[in-house]
mmCIF file of C-alpha atoms in Angstrom:
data_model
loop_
_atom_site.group_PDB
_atom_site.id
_atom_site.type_symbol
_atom_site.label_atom_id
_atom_site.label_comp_id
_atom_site.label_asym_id
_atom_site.label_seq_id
_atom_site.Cartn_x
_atom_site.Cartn_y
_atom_site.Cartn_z
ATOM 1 C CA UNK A 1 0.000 0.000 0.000
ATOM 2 C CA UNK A 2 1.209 3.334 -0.891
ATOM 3 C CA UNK A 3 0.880 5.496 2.515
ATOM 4 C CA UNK A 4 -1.445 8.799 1.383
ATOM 5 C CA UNK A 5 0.602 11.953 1.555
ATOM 6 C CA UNK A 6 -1.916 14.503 3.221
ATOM 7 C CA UNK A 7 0.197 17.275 1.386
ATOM 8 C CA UNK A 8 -1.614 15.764 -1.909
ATOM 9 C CA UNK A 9 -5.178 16.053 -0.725
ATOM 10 C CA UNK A 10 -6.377 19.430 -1.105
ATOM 11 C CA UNK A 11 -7.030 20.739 2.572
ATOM 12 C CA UNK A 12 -6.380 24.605 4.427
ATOM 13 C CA UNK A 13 -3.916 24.755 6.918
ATOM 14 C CA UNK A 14 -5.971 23.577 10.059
ATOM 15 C CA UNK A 15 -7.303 26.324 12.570
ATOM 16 C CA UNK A 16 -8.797 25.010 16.124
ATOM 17 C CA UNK A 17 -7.730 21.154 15.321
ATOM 18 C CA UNK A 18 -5.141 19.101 13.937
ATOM 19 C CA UNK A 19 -4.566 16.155 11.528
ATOM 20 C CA UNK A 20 -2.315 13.442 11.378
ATOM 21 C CA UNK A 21 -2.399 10.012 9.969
ATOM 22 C CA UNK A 22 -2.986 6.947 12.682
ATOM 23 C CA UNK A 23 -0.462 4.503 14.019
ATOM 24 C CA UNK A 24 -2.367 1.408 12.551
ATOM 25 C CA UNK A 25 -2.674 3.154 9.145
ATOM 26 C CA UNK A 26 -1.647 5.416 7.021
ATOM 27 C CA UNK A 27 -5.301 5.684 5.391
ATOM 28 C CA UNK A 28 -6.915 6.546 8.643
ATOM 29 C CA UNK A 29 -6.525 9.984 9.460
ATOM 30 C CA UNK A 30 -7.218 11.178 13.416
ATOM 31 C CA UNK A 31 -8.645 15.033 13.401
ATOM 32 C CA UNK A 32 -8.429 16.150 17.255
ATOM 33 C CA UNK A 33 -10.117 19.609 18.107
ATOM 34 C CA UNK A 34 -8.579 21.780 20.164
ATOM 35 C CA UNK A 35 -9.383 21.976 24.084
ATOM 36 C CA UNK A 36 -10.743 26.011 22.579
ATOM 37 C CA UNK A 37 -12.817 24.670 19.786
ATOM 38 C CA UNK A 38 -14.405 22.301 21.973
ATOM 39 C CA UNK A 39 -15.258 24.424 24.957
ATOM 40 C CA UNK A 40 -16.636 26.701 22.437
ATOM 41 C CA UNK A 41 -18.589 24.574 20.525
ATOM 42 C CA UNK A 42 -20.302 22.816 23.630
ATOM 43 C CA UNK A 43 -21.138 26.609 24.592
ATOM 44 C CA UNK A 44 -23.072 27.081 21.709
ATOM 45 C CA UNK A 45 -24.603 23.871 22.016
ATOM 46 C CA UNK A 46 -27.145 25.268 24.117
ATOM 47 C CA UNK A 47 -28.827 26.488 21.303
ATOM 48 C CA UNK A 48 -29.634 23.141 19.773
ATOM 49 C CA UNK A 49 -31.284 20.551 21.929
ATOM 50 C CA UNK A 50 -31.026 17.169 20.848
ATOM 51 C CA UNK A 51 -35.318 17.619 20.828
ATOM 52 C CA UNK A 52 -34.676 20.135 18.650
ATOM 53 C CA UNK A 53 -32.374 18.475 16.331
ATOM 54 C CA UNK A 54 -34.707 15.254 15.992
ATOM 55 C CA UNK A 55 -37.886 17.422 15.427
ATOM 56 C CA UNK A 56 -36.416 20.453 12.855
ATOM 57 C CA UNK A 57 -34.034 18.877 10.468
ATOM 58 C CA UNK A 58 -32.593 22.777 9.076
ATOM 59 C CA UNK A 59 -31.074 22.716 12.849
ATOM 60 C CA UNK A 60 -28.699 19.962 12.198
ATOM 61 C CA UNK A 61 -26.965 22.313 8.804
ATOM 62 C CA UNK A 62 -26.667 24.701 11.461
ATOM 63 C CA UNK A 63 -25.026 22.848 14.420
ATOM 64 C CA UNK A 64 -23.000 21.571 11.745
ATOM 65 C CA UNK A 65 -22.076 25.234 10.426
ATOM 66 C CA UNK A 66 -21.410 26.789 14.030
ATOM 67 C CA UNK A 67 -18.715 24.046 14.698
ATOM 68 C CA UNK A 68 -16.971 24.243 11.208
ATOM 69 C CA UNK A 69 -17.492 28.362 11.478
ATOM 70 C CA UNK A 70 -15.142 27.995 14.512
ATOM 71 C CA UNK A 71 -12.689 26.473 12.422
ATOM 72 C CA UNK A 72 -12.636 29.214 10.230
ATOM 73 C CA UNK A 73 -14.080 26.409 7.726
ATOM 74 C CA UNK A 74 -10.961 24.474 7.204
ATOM 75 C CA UNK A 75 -12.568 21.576 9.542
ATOM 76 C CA UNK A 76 -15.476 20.929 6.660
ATOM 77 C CA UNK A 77 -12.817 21.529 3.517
ATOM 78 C CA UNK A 78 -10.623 18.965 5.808
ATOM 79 C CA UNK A 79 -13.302 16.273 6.670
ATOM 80 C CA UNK A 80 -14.072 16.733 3.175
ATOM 81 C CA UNK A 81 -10.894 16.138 1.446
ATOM 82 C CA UNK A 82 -10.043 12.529 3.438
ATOM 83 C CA UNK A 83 -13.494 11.086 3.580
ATOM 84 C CA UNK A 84 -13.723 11.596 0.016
ATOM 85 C CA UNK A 85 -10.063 10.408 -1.230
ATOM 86 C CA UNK A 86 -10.263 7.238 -2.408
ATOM 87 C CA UNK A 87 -6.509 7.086 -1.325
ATOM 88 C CA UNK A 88 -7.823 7.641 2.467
ATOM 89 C CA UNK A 89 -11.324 7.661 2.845
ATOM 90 C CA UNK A 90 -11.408 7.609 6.776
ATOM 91 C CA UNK A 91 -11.037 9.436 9.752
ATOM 92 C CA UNK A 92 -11.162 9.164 13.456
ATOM 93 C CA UNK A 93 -12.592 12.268 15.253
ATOM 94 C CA UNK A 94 -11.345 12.596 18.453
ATOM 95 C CA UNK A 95 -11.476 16.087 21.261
ATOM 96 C CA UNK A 96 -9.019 17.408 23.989
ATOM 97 C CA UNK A 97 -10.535 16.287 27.442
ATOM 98 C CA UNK A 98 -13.151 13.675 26.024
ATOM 99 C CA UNK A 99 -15.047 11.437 29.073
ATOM 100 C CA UNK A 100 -12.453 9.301 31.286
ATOM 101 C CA UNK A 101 -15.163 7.710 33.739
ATOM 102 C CA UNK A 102 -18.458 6.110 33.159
ATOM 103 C CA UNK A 103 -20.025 8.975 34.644
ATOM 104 C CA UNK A 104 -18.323 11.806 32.790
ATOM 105 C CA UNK A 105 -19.680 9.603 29.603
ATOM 106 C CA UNK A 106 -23.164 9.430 30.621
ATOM 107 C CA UNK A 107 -23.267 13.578 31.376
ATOM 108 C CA UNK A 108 -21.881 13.942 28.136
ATOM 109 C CA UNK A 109 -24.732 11.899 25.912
ATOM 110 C CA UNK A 110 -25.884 14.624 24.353
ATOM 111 C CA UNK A 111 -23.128 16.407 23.455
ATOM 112 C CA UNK A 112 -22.156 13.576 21.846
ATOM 113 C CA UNK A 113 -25.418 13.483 20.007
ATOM 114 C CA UNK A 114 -24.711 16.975 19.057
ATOM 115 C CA UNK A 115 -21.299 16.686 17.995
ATOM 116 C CA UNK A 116 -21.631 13.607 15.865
ATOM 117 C CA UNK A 117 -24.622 15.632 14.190
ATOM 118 C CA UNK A 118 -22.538 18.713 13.514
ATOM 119 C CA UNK A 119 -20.033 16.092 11.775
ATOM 120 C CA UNK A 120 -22.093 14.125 9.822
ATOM 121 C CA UNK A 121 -24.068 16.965 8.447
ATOM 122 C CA UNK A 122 -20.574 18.539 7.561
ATOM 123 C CA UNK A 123 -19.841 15.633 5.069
ATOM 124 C CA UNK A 124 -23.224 14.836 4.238
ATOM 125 C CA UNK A 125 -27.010 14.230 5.003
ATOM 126 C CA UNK A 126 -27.867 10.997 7.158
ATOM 127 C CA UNK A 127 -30.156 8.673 6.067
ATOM 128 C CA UNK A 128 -33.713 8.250 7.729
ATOM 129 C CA UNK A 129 -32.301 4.874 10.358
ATOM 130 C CA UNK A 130 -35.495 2.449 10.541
ATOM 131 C CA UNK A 131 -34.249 0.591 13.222
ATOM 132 C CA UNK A 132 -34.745 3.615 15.787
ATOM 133 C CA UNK A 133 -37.164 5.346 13.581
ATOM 134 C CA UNK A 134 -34.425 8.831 13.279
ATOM 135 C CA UNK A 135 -31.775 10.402 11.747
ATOM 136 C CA UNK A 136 -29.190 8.384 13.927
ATOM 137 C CA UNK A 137 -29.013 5.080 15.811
ATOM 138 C CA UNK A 138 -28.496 4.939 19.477
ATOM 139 C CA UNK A 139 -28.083 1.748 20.900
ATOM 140 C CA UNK A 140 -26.380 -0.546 23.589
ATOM 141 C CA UNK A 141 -24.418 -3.731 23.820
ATOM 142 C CA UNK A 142 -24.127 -5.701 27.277
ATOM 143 C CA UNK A 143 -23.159 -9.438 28.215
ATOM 144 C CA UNK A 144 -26.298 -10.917 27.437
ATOM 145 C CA UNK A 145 -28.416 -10.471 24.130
ATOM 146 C CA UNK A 146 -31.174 -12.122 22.563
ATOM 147 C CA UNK A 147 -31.328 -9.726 19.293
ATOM 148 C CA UNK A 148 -31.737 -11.338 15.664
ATOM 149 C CA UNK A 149 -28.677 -10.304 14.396
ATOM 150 C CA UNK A 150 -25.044 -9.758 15.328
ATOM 151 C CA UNK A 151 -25.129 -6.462 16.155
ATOM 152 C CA UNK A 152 -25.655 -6.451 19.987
ATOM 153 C CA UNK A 153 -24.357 -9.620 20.283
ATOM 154 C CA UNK A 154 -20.916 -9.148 21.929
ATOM 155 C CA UNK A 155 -18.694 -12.329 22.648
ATOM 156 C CA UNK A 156 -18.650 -12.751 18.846
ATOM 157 C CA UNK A 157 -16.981 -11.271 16.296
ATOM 158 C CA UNK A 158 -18.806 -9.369 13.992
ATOM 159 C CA UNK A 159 -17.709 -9.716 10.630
ATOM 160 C CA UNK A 160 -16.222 -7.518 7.862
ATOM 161 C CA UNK A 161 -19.555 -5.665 6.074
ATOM 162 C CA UNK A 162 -20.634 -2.177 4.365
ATOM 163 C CA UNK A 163 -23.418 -0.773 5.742
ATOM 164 C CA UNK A 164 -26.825 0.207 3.472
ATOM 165 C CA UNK A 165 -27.254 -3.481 1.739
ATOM 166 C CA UNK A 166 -30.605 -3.844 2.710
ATOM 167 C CA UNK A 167 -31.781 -0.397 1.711
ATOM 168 C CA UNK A 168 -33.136 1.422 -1.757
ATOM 169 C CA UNK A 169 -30.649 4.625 -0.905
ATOM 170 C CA UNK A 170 -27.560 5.739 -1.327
ATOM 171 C CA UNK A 171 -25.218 4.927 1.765
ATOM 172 C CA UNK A 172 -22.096 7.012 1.307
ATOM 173 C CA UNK A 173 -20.340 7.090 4.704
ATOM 174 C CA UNK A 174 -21.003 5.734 7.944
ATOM 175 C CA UNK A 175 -20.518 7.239 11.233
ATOM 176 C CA UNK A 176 -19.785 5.216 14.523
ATOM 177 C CA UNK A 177 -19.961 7.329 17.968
ATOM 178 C CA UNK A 178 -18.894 5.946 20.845
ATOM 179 C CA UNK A 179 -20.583 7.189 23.792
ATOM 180 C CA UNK A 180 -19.987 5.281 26.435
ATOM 181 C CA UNK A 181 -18.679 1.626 28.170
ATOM 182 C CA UNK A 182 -18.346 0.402 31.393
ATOM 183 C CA UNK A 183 -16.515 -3.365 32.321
ATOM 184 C CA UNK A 184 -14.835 -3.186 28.611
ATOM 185 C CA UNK A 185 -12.110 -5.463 27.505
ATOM 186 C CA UNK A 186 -11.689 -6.031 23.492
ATOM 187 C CA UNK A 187 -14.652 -4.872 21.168
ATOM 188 C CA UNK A 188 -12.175 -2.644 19.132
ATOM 189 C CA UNK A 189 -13.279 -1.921 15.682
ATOM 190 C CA UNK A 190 -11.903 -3.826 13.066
ATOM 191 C CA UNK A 191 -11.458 -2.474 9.139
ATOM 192 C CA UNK A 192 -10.157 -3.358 5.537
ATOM 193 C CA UNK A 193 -9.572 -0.635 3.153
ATOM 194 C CA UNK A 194 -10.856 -2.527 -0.455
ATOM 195 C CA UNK A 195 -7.910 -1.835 -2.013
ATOM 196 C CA UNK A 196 -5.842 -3.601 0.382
ATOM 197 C CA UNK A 197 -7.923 -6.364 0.229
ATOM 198 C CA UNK A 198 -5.213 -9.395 -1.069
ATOM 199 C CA UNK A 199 -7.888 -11.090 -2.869
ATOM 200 C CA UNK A 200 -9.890 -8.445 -4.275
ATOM 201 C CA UNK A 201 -9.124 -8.679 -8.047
ATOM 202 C CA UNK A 202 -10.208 -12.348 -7.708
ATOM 203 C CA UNK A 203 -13.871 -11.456 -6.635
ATOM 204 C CA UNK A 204 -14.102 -8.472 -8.481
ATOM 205 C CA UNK A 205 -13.206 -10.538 -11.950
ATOM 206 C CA UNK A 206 -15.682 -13.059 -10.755
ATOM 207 C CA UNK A 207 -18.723 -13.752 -13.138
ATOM 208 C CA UNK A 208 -21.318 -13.022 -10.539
ATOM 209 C CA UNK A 209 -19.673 -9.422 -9.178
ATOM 210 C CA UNK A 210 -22.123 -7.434 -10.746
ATOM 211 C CA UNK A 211 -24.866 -9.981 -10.934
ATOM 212 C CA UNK A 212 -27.996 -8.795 -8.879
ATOM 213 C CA UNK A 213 -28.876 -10.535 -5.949
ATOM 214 C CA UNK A 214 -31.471 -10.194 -3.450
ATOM 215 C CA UNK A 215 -30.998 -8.227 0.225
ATOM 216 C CA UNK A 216 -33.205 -8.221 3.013
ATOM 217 C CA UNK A 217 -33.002 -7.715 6.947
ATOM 218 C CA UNK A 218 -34.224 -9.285 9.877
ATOM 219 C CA UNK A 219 -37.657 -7.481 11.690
ATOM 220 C CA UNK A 220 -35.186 -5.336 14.404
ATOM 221 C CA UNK A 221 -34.368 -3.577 11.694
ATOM 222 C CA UNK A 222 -38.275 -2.418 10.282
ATOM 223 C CA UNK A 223 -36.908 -3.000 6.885
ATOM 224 C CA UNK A 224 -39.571 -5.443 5.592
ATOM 225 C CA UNK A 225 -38.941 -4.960 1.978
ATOM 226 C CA UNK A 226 -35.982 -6.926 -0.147
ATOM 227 C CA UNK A 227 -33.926 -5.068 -2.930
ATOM 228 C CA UNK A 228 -31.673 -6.212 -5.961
ATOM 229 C CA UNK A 229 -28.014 -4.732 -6.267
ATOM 230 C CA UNK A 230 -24.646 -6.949 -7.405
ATOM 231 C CA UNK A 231 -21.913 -7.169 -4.720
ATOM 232 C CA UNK A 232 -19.814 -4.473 -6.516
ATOM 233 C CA UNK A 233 -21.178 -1.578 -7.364
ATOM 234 C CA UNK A 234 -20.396 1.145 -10.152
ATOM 235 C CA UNK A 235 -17.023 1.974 -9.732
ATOM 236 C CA UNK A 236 -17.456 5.850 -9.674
ATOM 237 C CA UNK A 237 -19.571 8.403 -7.205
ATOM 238 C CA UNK A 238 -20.947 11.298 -8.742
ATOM 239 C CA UNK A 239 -19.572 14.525 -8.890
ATOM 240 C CA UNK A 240 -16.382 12.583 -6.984
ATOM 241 C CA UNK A 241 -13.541 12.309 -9.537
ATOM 242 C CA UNK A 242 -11.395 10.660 -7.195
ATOM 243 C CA UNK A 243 -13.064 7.815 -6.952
ATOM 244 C CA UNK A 244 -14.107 6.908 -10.706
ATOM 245 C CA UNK A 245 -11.911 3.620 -11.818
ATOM 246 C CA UNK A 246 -11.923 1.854 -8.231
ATOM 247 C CA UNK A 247 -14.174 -0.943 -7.379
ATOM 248 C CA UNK A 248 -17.018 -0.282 -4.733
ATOM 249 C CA UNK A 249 -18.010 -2.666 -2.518
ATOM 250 C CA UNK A 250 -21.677 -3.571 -0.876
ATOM 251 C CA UNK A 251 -21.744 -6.808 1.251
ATOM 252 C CA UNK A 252 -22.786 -7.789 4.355
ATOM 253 C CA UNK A 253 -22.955 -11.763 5.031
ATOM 254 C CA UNK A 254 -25.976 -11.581 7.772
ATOM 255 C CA UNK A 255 -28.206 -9.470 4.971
ATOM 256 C CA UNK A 256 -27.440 -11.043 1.683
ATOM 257 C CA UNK A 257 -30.136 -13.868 0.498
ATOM 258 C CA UNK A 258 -28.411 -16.156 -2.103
ATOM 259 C CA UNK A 259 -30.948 -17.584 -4.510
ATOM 260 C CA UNK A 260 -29.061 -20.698 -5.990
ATOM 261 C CA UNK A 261 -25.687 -23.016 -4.919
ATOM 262 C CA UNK A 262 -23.834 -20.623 -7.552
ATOM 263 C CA UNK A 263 -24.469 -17.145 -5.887
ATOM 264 C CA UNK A 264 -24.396 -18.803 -2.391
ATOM 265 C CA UNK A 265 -20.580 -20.646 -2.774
ATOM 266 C CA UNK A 266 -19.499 -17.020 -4.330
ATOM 267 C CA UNK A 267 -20.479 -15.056 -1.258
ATOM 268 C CA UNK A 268 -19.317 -17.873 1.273
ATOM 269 C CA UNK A 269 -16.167 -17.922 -0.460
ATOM 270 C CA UNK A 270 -16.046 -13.932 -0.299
ATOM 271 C CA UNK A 271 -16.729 -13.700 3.403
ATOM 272 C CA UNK A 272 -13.960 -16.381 4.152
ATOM 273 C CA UNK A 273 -11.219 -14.407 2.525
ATOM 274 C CA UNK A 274 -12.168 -11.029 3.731
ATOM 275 C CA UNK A 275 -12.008 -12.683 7.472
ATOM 276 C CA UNK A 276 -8.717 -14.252 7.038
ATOM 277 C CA UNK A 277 -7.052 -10.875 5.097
ATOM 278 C CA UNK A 278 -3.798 -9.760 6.931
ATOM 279 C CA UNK A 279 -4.210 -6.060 6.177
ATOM 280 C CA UNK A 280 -7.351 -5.664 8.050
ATOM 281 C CA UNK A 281 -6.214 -3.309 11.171
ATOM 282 C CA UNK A 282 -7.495 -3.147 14.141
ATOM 283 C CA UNK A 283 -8.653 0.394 15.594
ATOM 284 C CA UNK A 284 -9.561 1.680 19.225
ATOM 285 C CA UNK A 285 -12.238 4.007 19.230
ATOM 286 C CA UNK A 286 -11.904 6.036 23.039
ATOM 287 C CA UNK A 287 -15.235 7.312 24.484
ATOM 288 C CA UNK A 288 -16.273 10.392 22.805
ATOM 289 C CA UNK A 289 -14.330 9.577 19.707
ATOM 290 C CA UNK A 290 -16.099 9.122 16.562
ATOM 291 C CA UNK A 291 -14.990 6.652 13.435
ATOM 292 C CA UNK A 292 -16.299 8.241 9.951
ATOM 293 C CA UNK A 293 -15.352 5.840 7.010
ATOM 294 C CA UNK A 294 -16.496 6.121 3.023
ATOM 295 C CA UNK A 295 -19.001 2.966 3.356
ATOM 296 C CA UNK A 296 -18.059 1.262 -0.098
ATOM 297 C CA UNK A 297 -14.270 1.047 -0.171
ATOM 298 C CA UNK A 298 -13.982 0.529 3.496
ATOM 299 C CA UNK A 299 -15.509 -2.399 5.267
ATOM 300 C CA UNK A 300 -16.040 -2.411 9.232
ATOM 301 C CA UNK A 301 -16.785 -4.850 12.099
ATOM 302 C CA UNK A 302 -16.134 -5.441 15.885
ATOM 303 C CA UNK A 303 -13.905 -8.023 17.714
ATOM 304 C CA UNK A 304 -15.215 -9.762 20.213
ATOM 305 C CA UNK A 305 -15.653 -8.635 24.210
ATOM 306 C CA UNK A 306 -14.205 -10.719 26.971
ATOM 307 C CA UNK A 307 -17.334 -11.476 28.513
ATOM 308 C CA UNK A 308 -18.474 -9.745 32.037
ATOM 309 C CA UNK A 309 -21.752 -9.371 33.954
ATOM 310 C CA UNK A 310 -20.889 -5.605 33.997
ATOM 311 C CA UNK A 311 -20.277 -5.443 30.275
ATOM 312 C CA UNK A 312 -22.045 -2.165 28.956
ATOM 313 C CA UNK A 313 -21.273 -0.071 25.660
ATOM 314 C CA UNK A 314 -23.720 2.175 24.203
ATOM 315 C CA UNK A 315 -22.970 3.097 20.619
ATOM 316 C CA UNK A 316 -24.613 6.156 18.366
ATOM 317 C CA UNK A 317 -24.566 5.440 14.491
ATOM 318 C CA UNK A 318 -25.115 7.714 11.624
ATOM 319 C CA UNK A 319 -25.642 6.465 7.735
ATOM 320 C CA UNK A 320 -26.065 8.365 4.329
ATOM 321 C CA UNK A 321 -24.800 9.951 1.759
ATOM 322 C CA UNK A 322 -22.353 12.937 0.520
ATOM 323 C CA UNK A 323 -24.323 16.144 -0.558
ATOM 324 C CA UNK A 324 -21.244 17.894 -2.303
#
């Protein structure tokens, strides 16, 4: 992999935050706001309740304008510029002083709400999330679990997936917030840049890539409906020259519905490799931090927890698609 030269993706000389690329990959860029921006920002929060951010959707452009006007707009053009690049794609938001106990998390929720609104709506517009019935997922995985899919389940691992499979929309980037965790060991997020992925040109080449096949979910996620869409997607996103040329990826192994021994021996055959690929990193998310990732050339998961009675993590997600 060639490491991505930040120098050669068109960004302003951050103001209120810096950037640098992470220890577990050169891809993954971390942007940490300044102890200032932060103070400032959660000052201004006042004005926008997360009420009022569910109920008026215009209040979520302008959370997401007060924090990057504090920049003096470099954070957007910055955000921009990596989750965007093919070459990176990814970035880990982090802040000065985030939430060292339990109980500095839990006072913080809703600035955390707030913040991963104002960042989302920066890069794009979030999808409508079915499974909570809003603009963002909020959500919590503990030592037991008796959900119908892997999600909450936590002494497994979850597997290597994009997210938006199962739905008729665009699915651009997805945002993972995490907001807090109590009794935590393992659980750290696991991901595979596509075009690191050793075996890529041999399922991209493969007869069925682009062959439709049929998605659904399972009823936690109020999806009832199935829809058609090949593995690999168009290799370009509009209006993004940096992407056109590069394969795009949509899978998820829970969601996908083969329809004959062909299509399912393709896919099982798929999911084994991208499990046993050596460059998939793994990447820990602290509380407060926030993982953004371009959805189709990155795919995500979760290790698994060491299991404890006291085992509590409550996650925030955010889904959707660039607007720029």
């Amino acid at each position: 992999m060639n490491s991505p030269d930040l120098h050669l993706i068109n960004i302003a000389k951050p103001k209120g935050f810096s950037v640098k690329p992470s220890s577990a990959s050169a891809r993954l860029q971390v942007v940490t706001l300044s102890r200032e921006t932060i103070a400032t920002f959660k000052n201004k929060c006042e004005d926008f309740s997360v009420q009022a951010l569910e109920y008026k959707p215009f209040l979520r452009f302008a959370i997401a304008e007060t924090l990057n006007e504090l920049t003096k707009f470099t954070l957007g053009e910055t955000l921009n510029s990596i989750v965007k690049s093919r070459e990176t794609g990814a970035f880990l938001l982090e802040y000065e002083d985030q939430p060292t106990t339990p109980e500095e998390a839990y006072e913080t929720g809703d600035f955390h709400v707030q913040l991963s609104t104002a960042i989302s709506h920066i890069v794009g517009l979030p999808n409508h999330d079915a499974m909570m019935n809003k603009y963002y997922a909020r959500f919590t995985v503990e030592n037991k679990d008796n959900s119908d899919s892997y999600l909450r389940q936590a002494h497994r691992r979850m597997e290597l997936h994009n997210d938006g499979t199962y739905v008729d929309e665009k699915t651009d980037f997805v945002l993972m917030t995490k907001m807090a965790e109590e009794n935590m060991e393992g659980g750290d997020s696991l991901i595979l840049h596509l075009d690191d992925w050793e075996e890529l040109d041999k399922f991209y080449n493969h007869p069925l890539a682009k062959q439709d096949m049929q998605w659904g979910s399972p009823p936690s996620k109020n999806t009832p409906t199935k829809v058609y869409h090949p593995v690999f997607l168009d290799e370009d996103i509009d209006g993004d020259s940096d992407n056109k040329g590069g394969p795009r990826l949509s899978f998820i192994d829970q969601f996908v519905e083969p329809q004959n021994r062909e299509q399912g021996l393709y896919l099982y055959e798929m999911g084994k490799s991208l499990e046993a690929d050596t460059n998939c990193i793994s990447v820990r998310v602290d509380v407060g931090s926030m993982l953004v990732l371009q959805n189709n050339i990155w795919l995500h998961g979760r290790d698994k927890f060491v299991a404890n009675e006291g085992l509590r993590r409550e996650l925030l997600r955010q889904r959707g698609h660039f607007t720029n």
